[in-house]
Amino acid sequence: MRTIRNNMSKICWCLGLLLALCLALVPTAKAGDIGEAEVRTAVETWVRYVTADARPDAVVERMEPYQVDGETVAYIAHLEGGGFCLCGADDLVLPVYFYSPRGTYDPENPNYQYILWEIGTRLEYLQKGLEERDPRVLQYRDALSERATFWQDLIAGRIPRRVKSPEAPLAEPEQMELNLTSRWDQRSPYNNLCPMGDGGRTVVGCVATAAAQIMRYWNWPPSGTGSHSYTWDGDQSCGGSTAGGTLSATFSDAYDWQNMPDDCTGGCSPAQQDALSELSYEAGVAVEMDYGACGSGAAPAAVQSALENHFRYDTDTTYGAVNTDTMATEIQWLRPFHFRGTNAGGGGHSWLVFGYNKGTDPAREFLMNMGQGDDYTTHPHGWYSCDNVPGGHTIAQSHTTWIAPENAVKFVGAANSGDGSPDDPYEGIEEAITEAADGATLIFKAGSDNTFSAATLIIDRPFILKGKDVTIRKE
């Protein structure tokens, strides 16, 4: 009888342990909440040691909670001496989604509001998915577990060791930033040709501003092609209403690239104002901008057809869902591109991407020109972290890639013979200097090793060769 009692005790003890383990494994929505002090420490570690444009002496001066229905779902971390981070408040989401090394947080900036909305939406989706054991969320348990460890490392002041990407066949740069220097705004003088709206002149719109700055990066086209007209239904963006009408543009006149400065913070001459406003307005008409004094909008997919049909860009230009490997590859080919984030209501914002940092993989950082102003202190560029864990169907992000001047710019370095376009680069430099037009710019992928078979490589026609950390050698 004693043996039976002992066995029963063991069985009960085992069942109790099993029950405790099962209860421990049941996910709860609040399990990952992180306090303000811990988030502050994590952000300081991130800015000092992890991010691009790191600041070794960074100190968080003030934490500002971002709440949804009374619950803190994110923070704005204001850095001492300028700069800020938009960061998570739970280890289900990333510690930092946006880092501005020098700027000042503006609560009216739609870019920042979109990112804060994104953090809250991702958190809600993941919490609900774990509670309901949604397989779409459970398949990312390993990634979420790694994320929780990442948070703890940052809180402890340790430099985290992230999961490394597979080694590339070529020595691709860990970090890159393109020489895109423009900081254009949507208001005066850029909107000088935009229609009048409810209480004032309408703004350029982020889609057109991004497209215009891409064209300024290439200083292309010398002139556009064709014309376009559409019916604008007026301005309802500020709560009132103004009448619309037909908006038109003829693209065949020359663009004055020499009079398009990086910004107008010190004032712009009449010729500069004319050049900036012409390009900005014609980019808007080409995408059929819905102009408003309190905000202008257009479909991001319209950028592709606008560039191809009116601004003489390569027909390889492609619009699609965000892919971080594609994004990094674009930068390696020296091509800035258009990025779009859309929220549940269909609103959102468009940015210009011109750099990347693989040091934060798997949540890779990308350098964004936010298209919100000449004032670099208030509206700076910043590093945005692309979350590698899906956040639900309400978060829609897309990009327009393979943007390059048609025929004037060609790309070199493919496994097989091509036509030099973004989608089909030349196989090597020998094919490029034979097939490309005189005066063409030949771009080699960053970190690439390019060989030629001839005893001596002779280039007897005018070309411009560009690339970062590129080798050209005899095979």
GROMACS .gro file of C-alpha atoms in nm:
model
  475
    1MET     CA    1   0.000   0.000   0.000
    2ARG     CA    2   0.289   0.234   0.075
    3THR     CA    3   0.418   0.186  -0.277
    4ILE     CA    4   0.083   0.285  -0.423
    5ARG     CA    5   0.077   0.606  -0.218
    6ASN     CA    6   0.428   0.697  -0.328
    7ASN     CA    7   0.340   0.636  -0.691
    8MET     CA    8   0.024   0.840  -0.658
    9SER     CA    9   0.225   1.123  -0.504
   10LYS     CA   10   0.468   1.111  -0.793
   11ILE     CA   11   0.182   1.110  -1.043
   12CYS     CA   12   0.017   1.409  -0.877
   13TRP     CA   13   0.349   1.593  -0.859
   14CYS     CA   14   0.414   1.528  -1.229
   15LEU     CA   15   0.065   1.636  -1.326
   16GLY     CA   16   0.106   1.953  -1.123
   17LEU     CA   17   0.438   2.027  -1.289
   18LEU     CA   18   0.287   1.960  -1.633
   19LEU     CA   19  -0.004   2.192  -1.558
   20ALA     CA   20   0.234   2.465  -1.443
   21LEU     CA   21   0.438   2.428  -1.759
   22CYS     CA   22   0.127   2.442  -1.976
   23LEU     CA   23   0.010   2.757  -1.799
   24ALA     CA   24   0.353   2.911  -1.844
   25LEU     CA   25   0.340   2.841  -2.216
   26VAL     CA   26   0.002   3.009  -2.269
   27PRO     CA   27   0.082   3.349  -2.426
   28THR     CA   28  -0.070   3.656  -2.267
   29ALA     CA   29  -0.110   3.996  -2.421
   30LYS     CA   30   0.072   4.175  -2.138
   31ALA     CA   31   0.365   3.934  -2.098
   32GLY     CA   32   0.601   4.141  -2.308
   33ASP     CA   33   0.524   4.490  -2.171
   34ILE     CA   34   0.844   4.685  -2.107
   35GLY     CA   35   0.857   4.975  -1.865
   36GLU     CA   36   0.957   5.325  -1.961
   37ALA     CA   37   1.292   5.310  -1.779
   38GLU     CA   38   1.387   4.987  -1.957
   39VAL     CA   39   1.285   5.125  -2.296
   40ARG     CA   40   1.500   5.431  -2.225
   41THR     CA   41   1.804   5.212  -2.152
   42ALA     CA   42   1.741   4.996  -2.459
   43VAL     CA   43   1.722   5.304  -2.683
   44GLU     CA   44   2.046   5.443  -2.543
   45THR     CA   45   2.225   5.114  -2.614
   46TRP     CA   46   2.077   5.105  -2.964
   47VAL     CA   47   2.185   5.459  -3.051
   48ARG     CA   48   2.533   5.418  -2.900
   49TYR     CA   49   2.631   5.083  -3.049
   50VAL     CA   50   2.381   4.929  -3.293
   51THR     CA   51   2.233   5.173  -3.543
   52ALA     CA   52   2.387   5.349  -3.840
   53ASP     CA   53   2.495   5.707  -3.754
   54ALA     CA   54   2.558   5.588  -3.398
   55ARG     CA   55   2.627   5.836  -3.119
   56PRO     CA   56   2.856   5.678  -2.854
   57ASP     CA   57   2.760   5.936  -2.590
   58ALA     CA   58   2.384   5.934  -2.657
   59VAL     CA   59   2.154   6.005  -2.363
   60VAL     CA   60   1.775   6.003  -2.368
   61GLU     CA   61   1.663   6.337  -2.231
   62ARG     CA   62   1.289   6.270  -2.222
   63MET     CA   63   1.048   5.984  -2.291
   64GLU     CA   64   0.709   6.070  -2.440
   65PRO     CA   65   0.448   5.791  -2.439
   66TYR     CA   66   0.229   5.731  -2.743
   67GLN     CA   67  -0.106   5.591  -2.635
   68VAL     CA   68  -0.395   5.417  -2.808
   69ASP     CA   69  -0.719   5.393  -2.607
   70GLY     CA   70  -0.531   5.483  -2.289
   71GLU     CA   71  -0.262   5.218  -2.335
   72THR     CA   72   0.102   5.303  -2.407
   73VAL     CA   73   0.201   5.117  -2.724
   74ALA     CA   74   0.510   5.318  -2.824
   75TYR     CA   75   0.743   5.594  -2.711
   76ILE     CA   76   0.909   5.898  -2.859
   77ALA     CA   77   1.258   5.907  -2.707
   78HIS     CA   78   1.402   6.259  -2.726
   79LEU     CA   79   1.782   6.259  -2.730
   80GLU     CA   80   1.995   6.511  -2.548
   81GLY     CA   81   2.146   6.758  -2.794
   82GLY     CA   82   1.891   6.678  -3.067
   83GLY     CA   83   1.766   6.367  -3.236
   84PHE     CA   84   1.491   6.123  -3.143
   85CYS     CA   85   1.370   5.765  -3.179
   86LEU     CA   86   1.023   5.621  -3.238
   87CYS     CA   87   1.034   5.301  -3.036
   88GLY     CA   88   0.829   5.007  -2.917
   89ALA     CA   89   0.695   4.947  -2.566
   90ASP     CA   90   0.672   4.567  -2.580
   91ASP     CA   91   0.919   4.296  -2.674
   92LEU     CA   92   0.682   4.168  -2.945
   93VAL     CA   93   0.781   4.468  -3.158
   94LEU     CA   94   1.119   4.616  -3.247
   95PRO     CA   95   1.300   4.838  -2.997
   96VAL     CA   96   1.342   5.119  -3.252
   97TYR     CA   97   1.149   5.177  -3.576
   98PHE     CA   98   1.284   5.520  -3.666
   99TYR     CA   99   1.600   5.701  -3.562
  100SER     CA  100   1.671   6.064  -3.644
  101PRO     CA  101   2.029   6.147  -3.545
  102ARG     CA  102   1.975   6.525  -3.540
  103GLY     CA  103   1.611   6.617  -3.591
  104THR     CA  104   1.334   6.734  -3.360
  105TYR     CA  105   1.013   6.533  -3.329
  106ASP     CA  106   0.715   6.710  -3.484
  107PRO     CA  107   0.378   6.563  -3.375
  108GLU     CA  108   0.213   6.709  -3.687
  109ASN     CA  109   0.448   6.529  -3.925
  110PRO     CA  110   0.248   6.257  -4.110
  111ASN     CA  111   0.559   6.041  -4.151
  112TYR     CA  112   0.604   6.007  -3.778
  113GLN     CA  113   0.235   5.955  -3.715
  114TYR     CA  114   0.232   5.672  -3.968
  115ILE     CA  115   0.528   5.500  -3.800
  116LEU     CA  116   0.373   5.531  -3.453
  117TRP     CA  117   0.046   5.394  -3.591
  118GLU     CA  118   0.244   5.107  -3.744
  119ILE     CA  119   0.403   5.019  -3.408
  120GLY     CA  120   0.066   5.011  -3.233
  121THR     CA  121  -0.097   4.811  -3.513
  122ARG     CA  122   0.182   4.554  -3.517
  123LEU     CA  123   0.162   4.511  -3.141
  124GLU     CA  124  -0.216   4.462  -3.144
  125TYR     CA  125  -0.191   4.205  -3.426
  126LEU     CA  126   0.081   4.001  -3.256
  127GLN     CA  127  -0.085   4.010  -2.914
  128LYS     CA  128  -0.416   3.893  -3.057
  129GLY     CA  129  -0.247   3.630  -3.272
  130LEU     CA  130  -0.067   3.477  -2.975
  131GLU     CA  131  -0.380   3.483  -2.760
  132GLU     CA  132  -0.582   3.307  -3.031
  133ARG     CA  133  -0.291   3.083  -3.136
  134ASP     CA  134  -0.320   3.210  -3.491
  135PRO     CA  135  -0.085   2.999  -3.708
  136ARG     CA  136   0.005   3.308  -3.911
  137VAL     CA  137   0.166   3.449  -3.596
  138LEU     CA  138   0.284   3.125  -3.434
  139GLN     CA  139   0.507   3.048  -3.733
  140TYR     CA  140   0.720   3.346  -3.622
  141ARG     CA  141   0.773   3.224  -3.264
  142ASP     CA  142   1.147   3.181  -3.315
  143ALA     CA  143   1.181   3.532  -3.454
  144LEU     CA  144   0.977   3.674  -3.165
  145SER     CA  145   1.186   3.480  -2.914
  146GLU     CA  146   1.504   3.621  -3.069
  147ARG     CA  147   1.347   3.967  -3.053
  148ALA     CA  148   1.277   3.931  -2.680
  149THR     CA  149   1.641   3.832  -2.624
  150PHE     CA  150   1.748   4.132  -2.831
  151TRP     CA  151   1.547   4.359  -2.603
  152GLN     CA  152   1.706   4.208  -2.292
  153ASP     CA  153   2.055   4.256  -2.435
  154LEU     CA  154   1.983   4.621  -2.506
  155ILE     CA  155   1.834   4.676  -2.160
  156ALA     CA  156   2.144   4.518  -2.004
  157GLY     CA  157   2.368   4.748  -2.207
  158ARG     CA  158   2.510   4.464  -2.413
  159ILE     CA  159   2.579   4.488  -2.784
  160PRO     CA  160   2.348   4.221  -2.926
  161ARG     CA  161   2.468   3.960  -3.169
  162ARG     CA  162   2.205   3.949  -3.439
  163VAL     CA  163   2.132   3.673  -3.686
  164LYS     CA  164   2.365   3.721  -3.981
  165SER     CA  165   2.250   3.717  -4.341
  166PRO     CA  166   2.398   3.444  -4.562
  167GLU     CA  167   2.732   3.542  -4.709
  168ALA     CA  168   2.690   3.703  -5.049
  169PRO     CA  169   2.900   3.577  -5.340
  170LEU     CA  170   3.055   3.925  -5.364
  171ALA     CA  171   3.178   4.158  -5.094
  172GLU     CA  172   2.861   4.364  -5.069
  173PRO     CA  173   2.896   4.667  -4.839
  174GLU     CA  174   2.747   4.622  -4.494
  175GLN     CA  175   2.623   4.980  -4.513
  176MET     CA  176   2.572   5.225  -4.800
  177GLU     CA  177   2.443   5.576  -4.849
  178LEU     CA  178   2.389   5.734  -5.191
  179ASN     CA  179   2.490   6.088  -5.276
  180LEU     CA  180   2.134   6.216  -5.269
  181THR     CA  181   2.157   6.564  -5.119
  182SER     CA  182   1.820   6.728  -5.191
  183ARG     CA  183   1.588   6.817  -4.903
  184TRP     CA  184   1.279   6.940  -5.081
  185ASP     CA  185   0.953   7.047  -4.925
  186GLN     CA  186   0.590   7.045  -5.037
  187ARG     CA  187   0.522   7.414  -4.979
  188SER     CA  188   0.670   7.735  -5.121
  189PRO     CA  189   0.849   7.763  -5.356
  190TYR     CA  190   0.795   7.402  -5.462
  191ASN     CA  191   0.416   7.442  -5.481
  192ASN     CA  192   0.413   7.778  -5.661
  193LEU     CA  193   0.235   7.626  -5.964
  194CYS     CA  194  -0.007   7.404  -5.769
  195PRO     CA  195  -0.377   7.506  -5.773
  196MET     CA  196  -0.536   7.719  -5.503
  197GLY     CA  197  -0.732   7.519  -5.248
  198ASP     CA  198  -0.930   7.560  -4.927
  199GLY     CA  199  -0.772   7.864  -4.763
  200GLY     CA  200  -0.450   7.873  -4.963
  201ARG     CA  201  -0.230   7.713  -5.223
  202THR     CA  202  -0.230   7.334  -5.224
  203VAL     CA  203   0.085   7.138  -5.140
  204VAL     CA  204   0.292   6.933  -5.386
  205GLY     CA  205   0.214   6.592  -5.233
  206CYS     CA  206   0.461   6.336  -5.103
  207VAL     CA  207   0.437   6.108  -5.409
  208ALA     CA  208   0.532   6.391  -5.645
  209THR     CA  209   0.803   6.521  -5.410
  210ALA     CA  210   0.967   6.179  -5.394
  211ALA     CA  211   0.948   6.135  -5.773
  212ALA     CA  212   1.089   6.484  -5.833
  213GLN     CA  213   1.384   6.423  -5.602
  214ILE     CA  214   1.465   6.094  -5.776
  215MET     CA  215   1.473   6.281  -6.106
  216ARG     CA  216   1.695   6.548  -5.954
  217TYR     CA  217   1.936   6.277  -5.832
  218TRP     CA  218   1.980   6.165  -6.193
  219ASN     CA  219   1.945   6.518  -6.342
  220TRP     CA  220   1.717   6.351  -6.592
  221PRO     CA  221   1.536   6.402  -6.824
  222PRO     CA  222   1.672   6.698  -7.022
  223SER     CA  223   1.308   6.738  -7.126
  224GLY     CA  224   1.001   6.523  -7.091
  225THR     CA  225   0.763   6.389  -7.349
  226GLY     CA  226   0.395   6.435  -7.428
  227SER     CA  227   0.128   6.609  -7.224
  228HIS     CA  228  -0.142   6.510  -6.976
  229SER     CA  229  -0.471   6.649  -6.844
  230TYR     CA  230  -0.713   6.526  -6.581
  231THR     CA  231  -1.008   6.651  -6.380
  232TRP     CA  232  -0.930   6.762  -6.025
  233ASP     CA  233  -1.240   6.754  -5.804
  234GLY     CA  234  -1.129   7.039  -5.579
  235ASP     CA  235  -0.993   7.058  -5.226
  236GLN     CA  236  -1.173   6.898  -4.933
  237SER     CA  237  -0.856   6.829  -4.731
  238CYS     CA  238  -0.909   7.098  -4.465
  239GLY     CA  239  -1.273   7.031  -4.388
  240GLY     CA  240  -1.418   7.283  -4.632
  241SER     CA  241  -1.457   7.259  -5.007
  242THR     CA  242  -1.330   7.447  -5.311
  243ALA     CA  243  -1.417   7.393  -5.675
  244GLY     CA  244  -1.188   7.190  -5.897
  245GLY     CA  245  -1.121   7.192  -6.267
  246THR     CA  246  -0.895   7.056  -6.538
  247LEU     CA  247  -0.523   7.041  -6.459
  248SER     CA  248  -0.275   7.007  -6.745
  249ALA     CA  249   0.097   6.987  -6.809
  250THR     CA  250   0.315   6.974  -7.118
  251PHE     CA  251   0.637   6.789  -7.046
  252SER     CA  252   0.838   6.862  -7.360
  253ASP     CA  253   1.008   7.182  -7.240
  254ALA     CA  254   1.360   7.162  -7.093
  255TYR     CA  255   1.414   7.115  -6.719
  256ASP     CA  256   1.659   7.361  -6.563
  257TRP     CA  257   1.861   7.119  -6.347
  258GLN     CA  258   2.136   7.374  -6.281
  259ASN     CA  259   1.883   7.589  -6.098
  260MET     CA  260   1.755   7.316  -5.867
  261PRO     CA  261   1.947   7.350  -5.537
  262ASP     CA  262   1.947   7.105  -5.248
  263ASP     CA  263   1.712   7.330  -5.050
  264CYS     CA  264   1.587   7.685  -5.015
  265THR     CA  265   1.671   7.745  -4.649
  266GLY     CA  266   1.881   8.048  -4.743
  267GLY     CA  267   1.632   8.163  -5.003
  268CYS     CA  268   1.605   8.075  -5.371
  269SER     CA  269   1.633   8.306  -5.671
  270PRO     CA  270   1.334   8.352  -5.905
  271ALA     CA  271   1.501   8.120  -6.159
  272GLN     CA  272   1.550   7.853  -5.892
  273GLN     CA  273   1.192   7.887  -5.773
  274ASP     CA  274   1.068   7.849  -6.129
  275ALA     CA  275   1.278   7.538  -6.190
  276LEU     CA  276   1.175   7.370  -5.862
  277SER     CA  277   0.806   7.449  -5.895
  278GLU     CA  278   0.786   7.338  -6.259
  279LEU     CA  279   0.931   6.994  -6.191
  280SER     CA  280   0.723   6.949  -5.873
  281TYR     CA  281   0.397   7.046  -6.042
  282GLU     CA  282   0.456   6.839  -6.356
  283ALA     CA  283   0.542   6.536  -6.142
  284GLY     CA  284   0.210   6.590  -5.964
  285VAL     CA  285   0.006   6.617  -6.283
  286ALA     CA  286   0.175   6.304  -6.420
  287VAL     CA  287   0.049   6.100  -6.120
  288GLU     CA  288  -0.291   6.280  -6.119
  289MET     CA  289  -0.239   6.434  -5.777
  290ASP     CA  290  -0.549   6.498  -5.566
  291TYR     CA  291  -0.437   6.839  -5.448
  292GLY     CA  292  -0.524   6.983  -5.108
  293ALA     CA  293  -0.401   7.270  -4.893
  294CYS     CA  294  -0.389   7.040  -4.589
  295GLY     CA  295  -0.248   6.743  -4.779
  296SER     CA  296  -0.223   6.614  -5.135
  297GLY     CA  297  -0.234   6.248  -5.231
  298ALA     CA  298  -0.186   6.014  -5.525
  299ALA     CA  299  -0.170   5.641  -5.586
  300PRO     CA  300   0.192   5.526  -5.538
  301ALA     CA  301   0.158   5.284  -5.830
  302ALA     CA  302   0.116   5.586  -6.059
  303VAL     CA  303   0.486   5.673  -6.023
  304GLN     CA  304   0.584   5.386  -6.252
  305SER     CA  305   0.373   5.495  -6.550
  306ALA     CA  306   0.450   5.864  -6.494
  307LEU     CA  307   0.827   5.811  -6.511
  308GLU     CA  308   0.803   5.585  -6.813
  309ASN     CA  309   0.545   5.780  -7.014
  310HIS     CA  310   0.647   6.140  -6.948
  311PHE     CA  311   1.001   6.155  -6.807
  312ARG     CA  312   1.189   5.907  -7.028
  313TYR     CA  313   1.276   5.651  -6.762
  314ASP     CA  314   1.341   5.285  -6.836
  315THR     CA  315   1.033   5.068  -6.884
  316ASP     CA  316   1.178   4.817  -6.635
  317THR     CA  317   1.048   5.040  -6.353
  318THR     CA  318   0.851   4.810  -6.121
  319TYR     CA  319   0.594   4.860  -5.843
  320GLY     CA  320   0.547   4.586  -5.584
  321ALA     CA  321   0.542   4.473  -5.220
  322VAL     CA  322   0.838   4.556  -4.998
  323ASN     CA  323   1.136   4.319  -5.006
  324THR     CA  324   1.439   4.420  -4.801
  325ASP     CA  325   1.687   4.229  -5.018
  326THR     CA  326   1.554   4.405  -5.328
  327MET     CA  327   1.580   4.736  -5.145
  328ALA     CA  328   1.946   4.684  -5.053
  329THR     CA  329   2.026   4.566  -5.405
  330GLU     CA  330   1.878   4.885  -5.549
  331ILE     CA  331   2.113   5.093  -5.337
  332GLN     CA  332   2.408   4.876  -5.444
  333TRP     CA  333   2.320   4.962  -5.805
  334LEU     CA  334   2.320   5.333  -5.702
  335ARG     CA  335   1.944   5.365  -5.759
  336PRO     CA  336   1.734   5.554  -5.500
  337PHE     CA  337   1.372   5.442  -5.499
  338HIS     CA  338   1.021   5.530  -5.391
  339PHE     CA  339   0.876   5.370  -5.073
  340ARG     CA  340   0.514   5.382  -4.958
  341GLY     CA  341   0.347   5.300  -4.628
  342THR     CA  342  -0.034   5.281  -4.619
  343ASN     CA  343  -0.258   5.252  -4.313
  344ALA     CA  344  -0.596   5.086  -4.265
  345GLY     CA  345  -0.788   5.390  -4.388
  346GLY     CA  346  -0.596   5.407  -4.714
  347GLY     CA  347  -0.387   5.705  -4.606
  348GLY     CA  348  -0.014   5.699  -4.558
  349HIS     CA  349   0.303   5.857  -4.680
  350SER     CA  350   0.569   5.818  -4.948
  351TRP     CA  351   0.941   5.838  -4.880
  352LEU     CA  352   1.260   5.829  -5.077
  353VAL     CA  353   1.510   5.554  -4.986
  354PHE     CA  354   1.879   5.618  -5.047
  355GLY     CA  355   2.076   5.403  -4.803
  356TYR     CA  356   2.077   5.083  -4.598
  357ASN     CA  357   2.245   4.926  -4.295
  358LYS     CA  358   2.266   4.547  -4.264
  359GLY     CA  359   2.409   4.575  -3.913
  360THR     CA  360   2.060   4.553  -3.764
  361ASP     CA  361   1.952   4.245  -3.961
  362PRO     CA  362   1.708   4.075  -3.970
  363ALA     CA  363   1.522   4.405  -3.917
  364ARG     CA  364   1.728   4.602  -4.169
  365GLU     CA  365   1.760   4.980  -4.150
  366PHE     CA  366   1.701   5.204  -4.451
  367LEU     CA  367   1.788   5.571  -4.485
  368MET     CA  368   1.480   5.774  -4.572
  369ASN     CA  369   1.441   6.119  -4.722
  370MET     CA  370   1.102   6.199  -4.572
  371GLY     CA  371   1.005   6.465  -4.828
  372GLN     CA  372   0.890   6.704  -4.560
  373GLY     CA  373   1.112   7.004  -4.570
  374ASP     CA  374   1.407   7.230  -4.621
  375ASP     CA  375   1.447   7.267  -4.244
  376TYR     CA  376   1.686   6.981  -4.172
  377THR     CA  377   1.649   7.032  -3.796
  378THR     CA  378   1.273   6.982  -3.792
  379HIS     CA  379   1.234   6.750  -4.092
  380PRO     CA  380   1.553   6.544  -4.118
  381HIS     CA  381   1.642   6.228  -4.297
  382GLY     CA  382   1.633   5.924  -4.072
  383TRP     CA  383   1.689   5.549  -4.042
  384TYR     CA  384   1.374   5.337  -4.064
  385SER     CA  385   1.377   4.972  -3.952
  386CYS     CA  386   1.183   4.732  -4.173
  387ASP     CA  387   1.018   4.478  -3.943
  388ASN     CA  388   1.090   4.119  -4.051
  389VAL     CA  389   0.775   3.988  -3.876
  390PRO     CA  390   0.444   4.062  -4.056
  391GLY     CA  391   0.206   4.296  -3.879
  392GLY     CA  392  -0.125   4.200  -4.037
  393HIS     CA  393  -0.311   4.296  -4.352
  394THR     CA  394  -0.380   4.654  -4.239
  395ILE     CA  395  -0.012   4.744  -4.282
  396ALA     CA  396   0.057   4.774  -4.655
  397GLN     CA  397   0.405   4.875  -4.769
  398SER     CA  398   0.527   4.894  -5.127
  399HIS     CA  399   0.811   5.031  -5.335
  400THR     CA  400   0.884   5.142  -5.690
  401THR     CA  401   1.224   5.012  -5.798
  402TRP     CA  402   1.446   4.975  -6.108
  403ILE     CA  403   1.418   5.350  -6.167
  404ALA     CA  404   1.686   5.471  -6.410
  405PRO     CA  405   1.712   5.705  -6.711
  406GLU     CA  406   1.633   5.525  -7.033
  407ASN     CA  407   1.948   5.454  -7.242
  408ALA     CA  408   2.153   5.728  -7.071
  409VAL     CA  409   2.239   5.498  -6.779
  410LYS     CA  410   2.331   5.132  -6.818
  411PHE     CA  411   2.420   4.861  -6.567
  412VAL     CA  412   2.706   4.612  -6.584
  413GLY     CA  413   2.754   4.277  -6.413
  414ALA     CA  414   2.524   3.982  -6.487
  415ALA     CA  415   2.565   3.608  -6.533
  416ASN     CA  416   2.453   3.630  -6.895
  417SER     CA  417   2.447   3.877  -7.182
  418GLY     CA  418   2.189   4.156  -7.146
  419ASP     CA  419   2.079   4.494  -7.278
  420GLY     CA  420   2.215   4.700  -6.986
  421SER     CA  421   1.873   4.785  -6.842
  422PRO     CA  422   1.799   4.760  -6.466
  423ASP     CA  423   1.633   4.421  -6.515
  424ASP     CA  424   1.891   4.288  -6.761
  425PRO     CA  425   2.243   4.429  -6.705
  426TYR     CA  426   2.529   4.375  -6.945
  427GLU     CA  427   2.729   4.063  -6.869
  428GLY     CA  428   3.058   4.250  -6.844
  429ILE     CA  429   3.245   4.565  -6.931
  430GLU     CA  430   3.347   4.440  -7.276
  431GLU     CA  431   2.984   4.400  -7.375
  432ALA     CA  432   2.900   4.737  -7.218
  433ILE     CA  433   3.160   4.943  -7.405
  434THR     CA  434   3.056   4.775  -7.729
  435GLU     CA  435   2.679   4.816  -7.695
  436ALA     CA  436   2.620   5.132  -7.489
  437ALA     CA  437   2.576   5.471  -7.655
  438ASP     CA  438   2.849   5.733  -7.645
  439GLY     CA  439   2.834   5.935  -7.324
  440ALA     CA  440   2.637   5.672  -7.131
  441THR     CA  441   2.693   5.624  -6.760
  442LEU     CA  442   2.794   5.264  -6.682
  443ILE     CA  443   2.712   5.156  -6.327
  444PHE     CA  444   2.871   4.855  -6.159
  445LYS     CA  445   2.709   4.691  -5.857
  446ALA     CA  446   2.871   4.785  -5.527
  447GLY     CA  447   3.133   4.536  -5.412
  448SER     CA  448   3.145   4.357  -5.747
  449ASP     CA  449   3.448   4.199  -5.912
  450ASN     CA  450   3.436   4.251  -6.290
  451THR     CA  451   3.671   4.077  -6.533
  452PHE     CA  452   3.757   4.113  -6.900
  453SER     CA  453   3.919   3.861  -7.135
  454ALA     CA  454   4.117   4.087  -7.370
  455ALA     CA  455   4.490   4.130  -7.318
  456THR     CA  456   4.428   4.501  -7.266
  457LEU     CA  457   4.097   4.675  -7.205
  458ILE     CA  458   4.070   4.970  -7.442
  459ILE     CA  459   3.791   5.225  -7.392
  460ASP     CA  460   3.804   5.458  -7.691
  461ARG     CA  461   3.458   5.614  -7.657
  462PRO     CA  462   3.329   5.857  -7.392
  463PHE     CA  463   3.168   5.688  -7.090
  464ILE     CA  464   3.121   5.765  -6.722
  465LEU     CA  465   3.195   5.465  -6.498
  466LYS     CA  466   3.043   5.455  -6.149
  467GLY     CA  467   3.035   5.211  -5.859
  468LYS     CA  468   3.134   5.163  -5.495
  469ASP     CA  469   3.421   4.930  -5.398
  470VAL     CA  470   3.429   4.790  -5.752
  471THR     CA  471   3.714   4.596  -5.913
  472ILE     CA  472   3.770   4.577  -6.291
  473ARG     CA  473   4.051   4.335  -6.383
  474LYS     CA  474   4.174   4.090  -6.642
  475GLU     CA  475   4.035   3.743  -6.578
   0.00000   0.00000   0.00000
